[in-house]
Amino acid sequence: MSSVPVIRQTAGPRAAKAASSRRGKTGGYNRRPGVVTYVLLGAAVLIGIGPIYYTLLLGSSDPVSLAQSPLPQLLPDASLFDNFSKVVNSDAFDFWKAFRNSLLVSLITAGATVLFSTLAGFSFAKLNFRGRGPLLVFVIATMAVPTQLGVIPLYIIMAKIGWIGTLQAVIVPALVTAFGVFWMTQYLQEALPYELIEAARVDGASMLRTFWSIAMPAARPAMAMLALFTFVTQWTNFFWPSIVLNPENPTLPVAVRLLQANYFVDYSLVMAGVFLVTLPLIVLFIFAGRQLVAGIMAGAVKG
Amino acid sequence: MSVQSPAPTRSAPHGAPRAPRRVGFSQRLSRWDFKLSPYLYISPFFIIFAITGLFPLIYTAFVSVYDWKLLGGQGDFIGMQNYTDVLSQATFWKSLRNTFSIFALSSVPQVLVAIVLAALLDQNLRAKTFWRMGVLLPYVVAPVAVGLIFGRMFADQSGLINSWLGAFGVDPIRWHVDPLASHVAIASMVNFRWTGYNTLIFLAAMQAVPRELYEAAIIDGAGRVRQFFSVTVPQIRATVIFVILTSTIGGLQIFDEPRVFDAAGRGGASQQWMTTTLYLYDVGWGTQRNLGRAAAVAWLLFIVVVMIGLLNFAVTNRISSAGTGRPSRRQRRAAARSSRRSA
């Protein structure tokens, strides 16, 4: 590279030598990091996996061995599936119902959030209309308001229309998110050229047709990320479901709490339940984690 | 001559009846399509948000000035009574203290560790995606699950952490009794779940830093550590502010983890780890069953969040702008020195 002679003029031969030895055969900034980096990262990943694995170990042990030592064994024990079946057939709650509820809530909210956010994002990013600026500012402002502030009136509303204990009470408030609208607006601003929209309109496409055939395909990567995000958020959501749902009709996090209340003496069962509840998201993460990572990173650059 | 000819244009109202009218109609339709569609597309968000977000927000203020029981429903107007009730409850102040303590114990180490991890990831790693995913994995574990797992790891009697500490000759710590110890345990749950997420946000910001800056720093003889403090940190300060703000808003509302830290879920025997949101729940649906008072707690919490947010913003802004001034002055001095030496 041409930078070495430049250094010789300004910083003297010693600095140039130091720099070139640093750059050396490894090639400047793009050199491979040393072992220390991998060891530190490995430690971080282990700390992340450790508690999850610990859950698996506890969930696969029996109460007797659990009482003897906090870490019963290093590999999952034979009692694992025994404990799983005890949790699934527990009388504290209906596991499959909770599973179905969680799946329903997560899928519906993910689908709705993606659809409504893409519609609104398309509108905010590419269409001109009166009040666009202030409305977008309003959307962004709502992102900063703590959701828990409205919990009490929301509960009162749900009680008045008789939705306490039903899934609608969890689903309906989660159908739209300000974050989703903001996210799609940001994405479509860059990913969708005006020329494409104009071309579609010159060809006589209606606005809805333009949205469907031009905006939706352009938005697909962002839609996938938003769907993943919403799915994870709703699957792990506890505060609001724990308020409006009752023990007969729980989502999984609420059900786990019921396990704790019922079996707090037999922690192997509680932990088996915790692991069962966590497992679906870990499977999802293994298949779609790459997109989730990309989504977080893309969002951070723009946000 | 063209003036008298039967108008070939669309504007003629009575010439060539069929075709022009159809064009006119579809044009009018298209104009409506053009004008109305934007509002139509944003309306689902605004309608649903107005009902489930905005209205409850305002309604909270209304509920908070009424005597409003969970079972009895709306009672008499009592003005500021709910607020004075809450403010005179020692538990409220305790919960506020606990919230701040847990928040400080979680956000500070979290941001520091996340920045360092991001710097490690921001290298020419082998199997980049694997490391990124590995760091993010805890994010998909539900807070309730994290709470139960860590509640067990931090068990007072036969917990994993205490048995490890025992191996080093440290006396068992009473994680579920001692206030500070319980705050550390709960903060560690928050850190477990969010450090990886924030790491990726920092990483994204770091990847946007121009590589030439690092090349220049290397040429100037800066090592990895020096590059980190003199190039990376000043360059990503906007993201640092963003992460601190979001983790503040989240940290002041912490509920799930302390709720399941023990089986009773009331923040410990003497409410030593009861956070303000847990207190809000306890007032509304737990022991007091007083929604009016809970609404007052919600408003007070909201004011605290806004105040801390603004304070946070002011402080981090000042720190980060001080951070930009320093390196450039240092650079200027260094440049002056080197030019003197070479002269």
XYZ file of C-alpha atoms in Angstrom:
646
model
C 0.000 0.000 0.000
C 1.022 3.561 -0.566
C 0.590 4.624 3.042
C 4.026 3.456 4.190
C 6.097 6.087 2.339
C 3.695 8.737 3.560
C 4.461 7.765 7.126
C 8.164 7.960 6.525
C 7.797 11.640 5.755
C 5.693 12.639 8.746
C 6.455 10.276 11.588
C 10.006 9.193 10.993
C 11.518 5.827 10.192
C 10.934 4.269 13.616
C 7.188 4.716 13.506
C 7.077 3.447 9.959
C 8.979 0.358 10.989
C 6.698 -0.200 13.967
C 3.634 0.253 11.849
C 4.807 -2.012 9.084
C 5.751 -4.720 11.575
C 2.326 -4.354 13.126
C 0.694 -4.587 9.741
C 3.296 -7.113 8.706
C 2.238 -10.344 7.124
C -1.138 -10.230 8.869
C -2.309 -7.253 6.856
C -3.331 -4.275 9.021
C -6.761 -4.046 10.495
C -8.021 -7.160 8.787
C -5.633 -9.512 10.571
C -7.189 -12.441 12.387
C -7.650 -11.883 16.129
C -5.607 -13.920 18.582
C -6.589 -16.785 20.845
C -7.513 -14.406 23.688
C -10.446 -13.031 21.693
C -11.842 -16.501 21.077
C -11.356 -17.504 24.708
C -13.214 -14.409 25.939
C -16.025 -14.836 23.427
C -16.204 -18.510 24.245
C -16.575 -17.635 27.922
C -19.384 -15.193 27.089
C -21.235 -17.804 25.051
C -20.755 -20.383 27.818
C -22.220 -17.967 30.365
C -25.173 -17.602 28.036
C -25.658 -21.327 27.543
C -24.757 -22.344 31.102
C -28.011 -21.427 32.856
C -30.051 -23.022 30.075
C -28.055 -26.237 30.344
C -28.340 -26.083 34.124
C -32.110 -25.969 33.679
C -31.937 -29.093 31.554
C -29.844 -30.839 34.212
C -32.170 -29.880 37.057
C -35.186 -30.737 34.962
C -33.829 -34.194 34.336
C -33.029 -35.021 37.940
C -35.244 -36.396 40.664
C -35.962 -34.600 43.953
C -33.762 -36.976 45.965
C -30.557 -36.386 44.042
C -31.450 -32.691 43.844
C -31.530 -32.488 47.622
C -28.053 -33.992 47.888
C -26.227 -31.572 45.604
C -27.009 -28.375 43.725
C -25.465 -29.841 40.570
C -26.698 -33.421 40.447
C -24.865 -34.680 37.367
C -23.082 -33.369 34.326
C -25.257 -35.040 31.720
C -29.034 -35.061 31.542
C -30.439 -37.871 33.615
C -32.922 -40.550 32.637
C -35.680 -38.835 34.579
C -35.884 -36.109 31.934
C -38.753 -37.539 29.903
C -40.420 -38.751 33.047
C -40.416 -35.175 34.331
C -41.552 -33.847 30.967
C -44.549 -36.107 30.965
C -45.335 -35.140 34.544
C -45.345 -31.484 33.516
C -47.386 -32.107 30.393
C -49.931 -34.129 32.377
C -49.816 -31.847 35.397
C -53.064 -30.883 37.052
C -51.708 -27.413 37.844
C -52.537 -26.370 34.288
C -53.270 -27.765 30.852
C -49.884 -27.773 29.118
C -51.106 -28.240 25.565
C -53.724 -25.586 26.005
C -51.071 -23.170 27.245
C -48.853 -24.134 24.343
C -51.683 -23.612 21.864
C -52.523 -20.274 23.480
C -48.944 -19.053 23.288
C -48.664 -20.156 19.682
C -51.957 -18.495 18.777
C -51.095 -15.232 20.511
C -47.597 -15.103 19.033
C -48.660 -16.004 15.483
C -51.648 -13.676 15.320
C -49.825 -10.702 16.814
C -46.783 -11.299 14.613
C -48.952 -11.494 11.499
C -51.045 -8.455 12.375
C -48.099 -6.350 13.473
C -46.249 -7.100 10.256
C -49.252 -6.380 8.022
C -50.319 -3.154 9.752
C -46.760 -1.924 10.170
C -45.939 -2.534 6.515
C -49.089 -0.713 5.409
C -48.365 2.245 7.671
C -44.651 2.163 6.900
C -45.331 2.246 3.146
C -47.627 5.183 3.649
C -45.230 7.133 5.871
C -42.168 6.365 3.800
C -43.429 6.839 0.262
C -46.779 8.576 0.084
C -47.486 12.241 0.473
C -50.381 13.286 2.626
C -51.352 16.120 4.874
C -50.167 15.642 8.454
C -47.572 13.028 7.627
C -44.755 14.669 9.592
C -46.629 15.278 12.855
C -48.241 11.830 12.738
C -44.875 10.145 12.322
C -43.469 12.167 15.202
C -46.440 11.006 17.245
C -45.676 7.366 16.408
C -42.062 7.771 17.478
C -43.048 9.577 20.675
C -45.314 6.719 21.711
C -42.323 4.375 21.614
C -40.908 6.154 24.654
C -44.048 5.870 26.790
C -43.973 2.996 29.285
C -46.740 0.556 28.414
C -47.354 -0.265 32.045
C -48.840 3.176 32.581
C -52.050 2.158 30.831
C -52.406 -1.240 32.420
C -55.107 -0.327 34.945
C -57.592 1.311 32.547
C -56.913 -1.407 30.008
C -57.842 -3.955 32.656
C -61.007 -1.985 33.481
C -61.953 -1.905 29.779
C -61.334 -5.637 29.423
C -63.441 -6.310 32.506
C -66.284 -4.163 31.153
C -66.441 -5.966 27.829
C -66.024 -9.332 29.542
C -62.684 -10.287 28.035
C -60.918 -11.123 31.296
C -59.606 -14.660 30.993
C -59.808 -14.709 27.202
C -57.040 -14.607 24.630
C -58.496 -11.541 22.901
C -57.476 -9.534 25.945
C -53.863 -10.439 25.242
C -54.000 -10.323 21.457
C -55.887 -7.109 20.679
C -53.592 -4.628 22.483
C -50.601 -6.280 20.805
C -51.929 -6.106 17.230
C -49.974 -2.945 16.468
C -46.723 -1.541 17.783
C -45.217 1.882 17.282
C -41.848 0.222 16.929
C -43.123 -1.834 13.993
C -44.420 1.223 12.154
C -41.194 3.104 12.783
C -39.123 0.099 11.706
C -40.962 -0.415 8.415
C -40.947 3.313 7.655
C -37.187 3.408 8.107
C -36.665 0.333 6.013
C -38.945 1.249 3.122
C -37.512 4.734 2.886
C -34.281 3.177 1.698
C -35.358 -0.114 0.170
C -38.123 1.162 -2.108
C -37.212 3.617 -4.883
C -39.828 6.213 -5.844
C -39.292 5.296 -9.494
C -40.787 1.867 -8.926
C -43.938 3.332 -7.401
C -44.258 5.888 -10.177
C -43.774 3.210 -12.799
C -46.520 1.137 -11.228
C -48.875 4.102 -11.167
C -48.109 5.009 -14.759
C -49.022 1.446 -15.635
C -52.374 2.127 -14.001
C -51.953 0.145 -10.816
C -54.151 1.152 -7.914
C -52.553 2.103 -4.641
C -53.414 -1.221 -3.088
C -51.970 -3.042 -6.097
C -48.816 -0.941 -5.814
C -48.547 -1.855 -2.169
C -49.096 -5.525 -2.836
C -46.836 -5.959 -5.878
C -44.148 -3.346 -5.294
C -43.870 -2.461 -1.605
C -44.463 -5.887 -0.064
C -41.728 -7.690 -2.009
C -39.278 -4.876 -1.252
C -40.149 -5.050 2.436
C -39.838 -8.800 2.776
C -36.563 -8.957 4.766
C -37.745 -6.326 7.225
C -41.089 -8.096 7.506
C -39.361 -11.349 8.402
C -37.351 -9.650 11.126
C -40.340 -7.821 12.541
C -42.302 -11.071 12.583
C -39.518 -12.829 14.486
C -39.251 -9.996 16.951
C -42.941 -9.818 17.645
C -43.125 -13.585 17.967
C -40.323 -13.683 20.551
C -41.715 -10.691 22.449
C -45.177 -12.187 22.708
C -43.974 -15.688 23.498
C -41.963 -14.378 26.432
C -44.531 -11.781 27.526
C -45.648 -12.189 31.129
C -46.790 -8.973 32.834
C -50.022 -8.307 30.949
C -51.051 -11.967 30.375
C -50.511 -12.672 34.070
C -53.006 -9.908 34.862
C -55.792 -10.692 32.397
C -55.522 -14.466 32.033
C -56.686 -16.937 34.645
C -55.172 -20.321 35.568
C -57.691 -22.179 33.403
C -56.555 -20.467 30.212
C -52.902 -19.444 30.515
C -50.092 -18.755 28.088
C -46.831 -20.595 28.715
C -45.095 -17.953 30.881
C -48.218 -17.708 33.035
C -48.307 -21.509 33.209
C -44.689 -21.638 34.353
C -45.574 -19.316 37.173
C -48.383 -21.725 38.106
C -45.853 -24.562 38.156
C -43.723 -22.574 40.559
C -46.663 -21.937 42.855
C -47.703 -25.607 42.808
C -44.403 -27.479 42.853
C -42.012 -25.152 44.589
C -40.850 -28.084 46.696
C -40.096 -30.270 43.668
C -37.791 -28.074 41.655
C -36.952 -30.781 39.145
C -40.519 -30.523 37.834
C -40.482 -26.738 37.759
C -37.219 -26.778 35.854
C -38.472 -29.423 33.435
C -41.398 -27.084 32.763
C -39.111 -24.094 32.329
C -37.030 -26.035 29.851
C -40.103 -27.181 27.903
C -41.327 -23.606 27.665
C -37.928 -22.334 26.550
C -37.281 -25.111 24.036
C -39.576 -23.899 21.209
C -37.920 -20.496 21.107
C -34.464 -22.054 21.169
C -35.428 -24.240 18.214
C -36.792 -21.173 16.439
C -33.581 -19.348 17.292
C -31.415 -22.090 15.809
C -33.287 -21.821 12.509
C -33.910 -18.084 12.374
C -31.290 -16.637 14.745
C -29.275 -15.382 11.809
C -32.165 -13.139 10.739
C -32.755 -12.012 14.302
C -29.108 -11.001 14.599
C -29.251 -9.189 11.272
C -32.470 -7.473 12.344
C -31.084 -6.182 15.616
C -28.000 -4.920 13.877
C -29.911 -3.270 11.016
C -32.285 -1.633 13.474
C -29.423 -0.299 15.516
C -27.760 1.417 12.612
C -30.882 3.306 11.746
C -32.270 3.855 15.206
C -58.955 26.507 -37.191
C -58.562 24.190 -34.317
C -60.849 26.374 -32.292
C -63.869 25.376 -34.313
C -63.191 21.725 -34.773
C -65.124 19.347 -32.461
C -62.856 19.172 -29.474
C -60.656 16.100 -29.499
C -59.579 16.674 -25.939
C -61.007 15.208 -22.766
C -62.003 18.610 -21.469
C -64.866 18.878 -23.952
C -68.034 18.206 -22.017
C -70.216 16.937 -24.825
C -67.940 15.764 -27.654
C -67.107 12.040 -28.062
C -69.303 10.934 -25.202
C -68.184 7.438 -24.207
C -64.412 7.165 -23.965
C -63.665 10.495 -22.278
C -66.192 9.914 -19.555
C -64.630 6.589 -18.695
C -61.204 8.162 -18.475
C -62.659 10.893 -16.308
C -64.269 8.409 -13.977
C -61.177 6.279 -13.546
C -59.181 9.433 -13.052
C -61.487 10.615 -10.344
C -61.277 7.189 -8.754
C -57.526 7.305 -9.023
C -57.438 10.725 -7.420
C -59.474 9.466 -4.486
C -57.260 6.396 -4.352
C -54.245 8.672 -4.237
C -55.657 10.934 -1.539
C -57.349 8.438 0.728
C -55.037 5.448 0.603
C -52.323 6.909 2.844
C -54.841 7.548 5.599
C -56.417 4.162 5.057
C -53.056 2.435 5.442
C -52.032 4.188 8.625
C -55.490 3.942 10.178
C -55.212 0.391 11.611
C -52.290 1.482 13.753
C -53.884 4.698 14.916
C -57.304 3.187 15.598
C -56.003 0.228 17.588
C -53.436 2.349 19.365
C -56.031 4.964 20.265
C -58.208 2.307 21.896
C -55.575 0.152 23.580
C -52.780 2.661 24.154
C -53.714 6.318 24.112
C -57.110 6.118 25.755
C -55.910 3.976 28.694
C -52.987 6.360 29.150
C -55.287 9.332 29.620
C -57.873 7.292 31.470
C -55.235 6.391 34.060
C -55.280 9.991 35.236
C -59.059 9.782 35.581
C -58.967 6.512 37.534
C -56.244 7.814 39.815
C -58.453 10.542 41.307
C -61.314 8.166 42.130
C -61.893 5.621 44.832
C -61.757 2.580 42.560
C -61.693 -0.968 43.892
C -60.856 -4.066 41.874
C -64.175 -5.711 42.696
C -66.358 -2.738 43.637
C -65.510 -0.675 40.581
C -65.732 3.098 40.356
C -66.451 4.931 43.620
C -66.397 8.560 44.714
C -64.171 11.319 43.458
C -61.414 11.711 46.042
C -58.993 14.093 44.403
C -55.384 13.594 45.311
C -56.161 11.119 48.072
C -54.729 8.137 46.143
C -51.511 10.005 45.533
C -51.079 11.014 49.162
C -51.918 7.451 50.201
C -49.245 6.033 47.942
C -46.677 8.629 48.874
C -47.232 7.933 52.553
C -46.811 4.174 52.142
C -43.300 3.209 53.147
C -43.431 0.294 50.697
C -43.724 2.690 47.764
C -40.484 4.436 48.697
C -38.835 1.119 49.388
C -39.912 -0.142 45.966
C -38.497 2.974 44.338
C -35.181 2.459 46.123
C -35.127 -1.198 45.093
C -35.892 -0.307 41.488
C -33.044 2.177 41.331
C -30.658 -0.194 43.026
C -31.471 -3.083 40.658
C -31.416 -0.742 37.695
C -27.963 0.609 38.573
C -26.602 -2.859 39.248
C -27.881 -4.099 35.913
C -27.423 -1.295 33.424
C -23.912 -0.158 34.296
C -22.140 -3.539 34.061
C -24.352 -4.450 31.138
C -23.330 -1.504 29.006
C -19.660 -1.953 29.891
C -19.616 -5.682 29.145
C -21.646 -5.184 25.974
C -19.210 -2.601 24.603
C -16.239 -4.854 25.289
C -17.957 -7.888 23.770
C -18.926 -5.852 20.734
C -15.317 -4.739 20.312
C -14.257 -8.384 20.422
C -16.879 -9.295 17.834
C -15.883 -6.356 15.662
C -12.798 -8.150 14.419
C -12.028 -10.357 11.505
C -13.391 -13.413 13.312
C -13.761 -16.918 12.016
C -17.400 -18.100 12.156
C -18.736 -14.571 12.746
C -22.385 -15.534 12.667
C -21.879 -18.315 15.175
C -20.418 -15.917 17.739
C -23.103 -13.318 17.148
C -25.853 -15.869 17.544
C -24.167 -17.388 20.580
C -24.101 -14.043 22.328
C -27.751 -13.362 21.515
C -29.104 -16.756 22.629
C -30.184 -15.706 26.170
C -32.460 -13.086 24.620
C -34.976 -15.756 23.598
C -35.312 -17.169 27.108
C -38.463 -15.751 28.684
C -37.820 -13.424 31.658
C -40.033 -15.650 33.778
C -37.864 -18.651 32.902
C -34.723 -16.628 33.605
C -36.194 -15.631 36.952
C -36.899 -19.227 37.903
C -33.512 -20.487 36.716
C -31.546 -17.798 38.521
C -33.805 -18.009 41.548
C -32.649 -21.608 41.820
C -28.993 -20.857 41.083
C -29.042 -18.179 43.773
C -30.859 -20.386 46.277
C -29.759 -19.714 49.850
C -29.418 -23.321 50.970
C -28.344 -25.549 48.117
C -27.812 -23.044 45.333
C -25.152 -23.458 42.671
C -23.586 -20.047 43.294
C -23.308 -20.564 47.036
C -21.762 -24.007 46.610
C -19.171 -22.513 44.236
C -18.474 -19.733 46.703
C -18.121 -22.414 49.358
C -15.419 -24.065 47.285
C -13.449 -20.822 47.613
C -14.104 -20.713 51.334
C -16.690 -17.937 51.119
C -19.628 -18.138 53.505
C -22.975 -18.718 51.811
C -24.679 -15.468 50.840
C -28.340 -15.118 51.761
C -29.534 -14.121 48.314
C -33.210 -14.231 49.287
C -32.802 -12.368 52.569
C -30.160 -9.693 52.284
C -31.516 -6.733 50.235
C -28.326 -5.924 48.362
C -27.619 -9.598 47.605
C -31.130 -10.041 46.217
C -30.668 -6.954 44.052
C -27.417 -8.376 42.705
C -29.149 -11.673 41.903
C -32.046 -9.967 40.095
C -29.717 -7.597 38.259
C -27.751 -10.594 37.049
C -30.939 -11.988 35.472
C -31.494 -8.745 33.605
C -27.869 -8.737 32.520
C -28.097 -12.333 31.378
C -30.973 -11.588 29.048
C -30.012 -8.170 27.686
C -26.223 -8.022 27.453
C -26.119 -9.938 24.165
C -28.859 -7.808 22.643
C -27.037 -4.594 23.515
C -23.779 -6.113 22.310
C -25.247 -6.494 18.828
C -26.526 -2.932 18.846
C -23.052 -1.714 19.765
C -21.526 -4.017 17.173
C -23.719 -2.527 14.467
C -22.554 0.949 15.419
C -18.927 -0.179 15.473
C -19.196 -1.650 11.994
C -20.252 1.744 10.722
C -17.012 3.310 11.996
C -14.807 4.043 8.954
C -12.015 1.461 8.794
C -9.566 4.163 7.708
C -9.671 5.561 11.238
C -8.343 2.250 12.557
C -5.726 2.045 9.823
C -4.599 5.540 10.757
C -4.520 4.630 14.452
C -2.459 1.512 13.716
C -0.032 3.552 11.679
C 0.234 5.979 14.586
C 1.227 2.995 16.691
C -1.985 2.573 18.686
C -2.579 -0.886 20.138
C -5.954 -2.596 20.371
C -6.805 -1.014 23.729
C -5.796 2.449 22.639
C -7.807 2.075 19.417
C -10.815 1.067 21.485
C -10.703 4.130 23.725
C -9.568 6.691 21.168
C -11.426 5.585 18.058
C -14.251 3.169 18.838
C -15.816 4.711 21.937
C -15.959 8.310 20.668
C -17.317 7.139 17.315
C -20.269 5.190 18.749
C -21.396 7.680 21.394
C -24.822 8.212 19.814
C -25.494 4.504 20.137
C -24.266 4.519 23.723
C -26.849 7.183 24.532
C -29.544 5.196 22.728
C -28.750 2.021 24.665
C -28.583 3.831 28.006
C -31.950 5.486 27.346
C -33.723 2.298 26.282
C -32.274 0.296 29.145
C -33.371 3.032 31.545
C -36.959 2.898 30.345
C -36.919 -0.896 30.543
C -34.962 -1.078 33.779
C -37.342 1.155 35.703
C -40.274 -1.111 34.799
C -38.749 -4.410 35.819
C -41.392 -6.881 36.962
C -41.053 -10.462 35.692
C -37.763 -11.403 37.320
C -38.476 -10.163 40.872
C -42.002 -11.565 40.627
C -40.784 -15.156 40.302
C -37.633 -14.818 42.416
C -39.530 -16.595 45.188
C -42.760 -18.572 45.150
C -44.803 -15.909 46.949
C -43.971 -13.244 44.360
C -44.357 -10.294 46.706
C -40.771 -9.106 46.603
C -39.485 -10.999 49.610
C -40.424 -11.312 53.266
C -39.927 -7.603 53.959
C -40.344 -6.440 50.347
C -36.581 -6.134 50.060
C -36.657 -6.750 46.299
C -40.115 -5.408 45.491
C -39.802 -3.091 42.498
C -42.238 -0.276 41.765
C -44.022 -2.222 39.031
C -44.343 -5.183 41.386
C -45.717 -2.740 43.941
C -48.193 -1.455 41.342
C -49.345 -5.027 40.758
C -49.593 -5.669 44.488
C -51.679 -2.536 45.036
C -54.009 -3.275 42.135
C -54.405 -7.034 42.088
C -52.533 -8.306 45.145
C -53.111 -7.330 48.736
C -54.828 -3.937 48.430
C -57.017 -4.527 45.351
C -57.234 -0.807 44.858
C -57.107 0.183 41.194
C -57.354 3.902 41.916
C -54.268 3.761 44.056
C -52.512 1.569 41.482
C -53.262 4.182 38.819
C -51.636 6.777 41.053
C -48.569 4.520 41.275
C -48.554 4.259 37.474
C -48.546 8.037 37.075
C -45.844 8.483 39.701
C -43.750 5.825 37.967
C -44.305 7.539 34.653
C -43.087 10.864 36.061
C -40.010 9.141 37.468
C -39.271 7.452 34.123
C -39.590 10.718 32.227
C -37.449 12.595 34.748
C -34.718 9.971 34.748
C -34.878 9.808 30.967
C -34.337 13.544 30.636
C -31.601 13.583 33.272
C -29.954 10.650 31.583
C -30.093 12.362 28.244
C -28.564 15.566 29.602
C -25.737 13.759 31.396
C -24.817 11.345 28.615
C -24.975 14.160 26.107
C -22.508 16.199 28.124
C -20.175 13.267 28.680
C -20.201 12.289 25.040
C -19.645 15.822 23.772
C -16.731 16.153 26.209
C -15.468 12.897 24.750
C -15.408 14.314 21.243
C -13.427 17.372 22.247
C -10.631 15.535 23.992
C -9.221 13.240 21.348
C -9.174 15.969 18.756
C -7.228 18.261 21.051
C -4.905 15.402 21.834
C -4.564 14.662 18.174
C -3.765 18.277 17.472
C -1.066 18.287 20.149
C 0.366 15.041 18.856
C 0.401 16.394 15.333
C 2.180 19.539 16.500
C 4.742 17.483 18.380
C 5.519 15.211 15.471
C 5.836 18.115 13.060
C 8.254 19.827 15.455
C 10.332 16.680 15.715
C 10.557 16.125 11.985
C 11.422 19.764 11.349
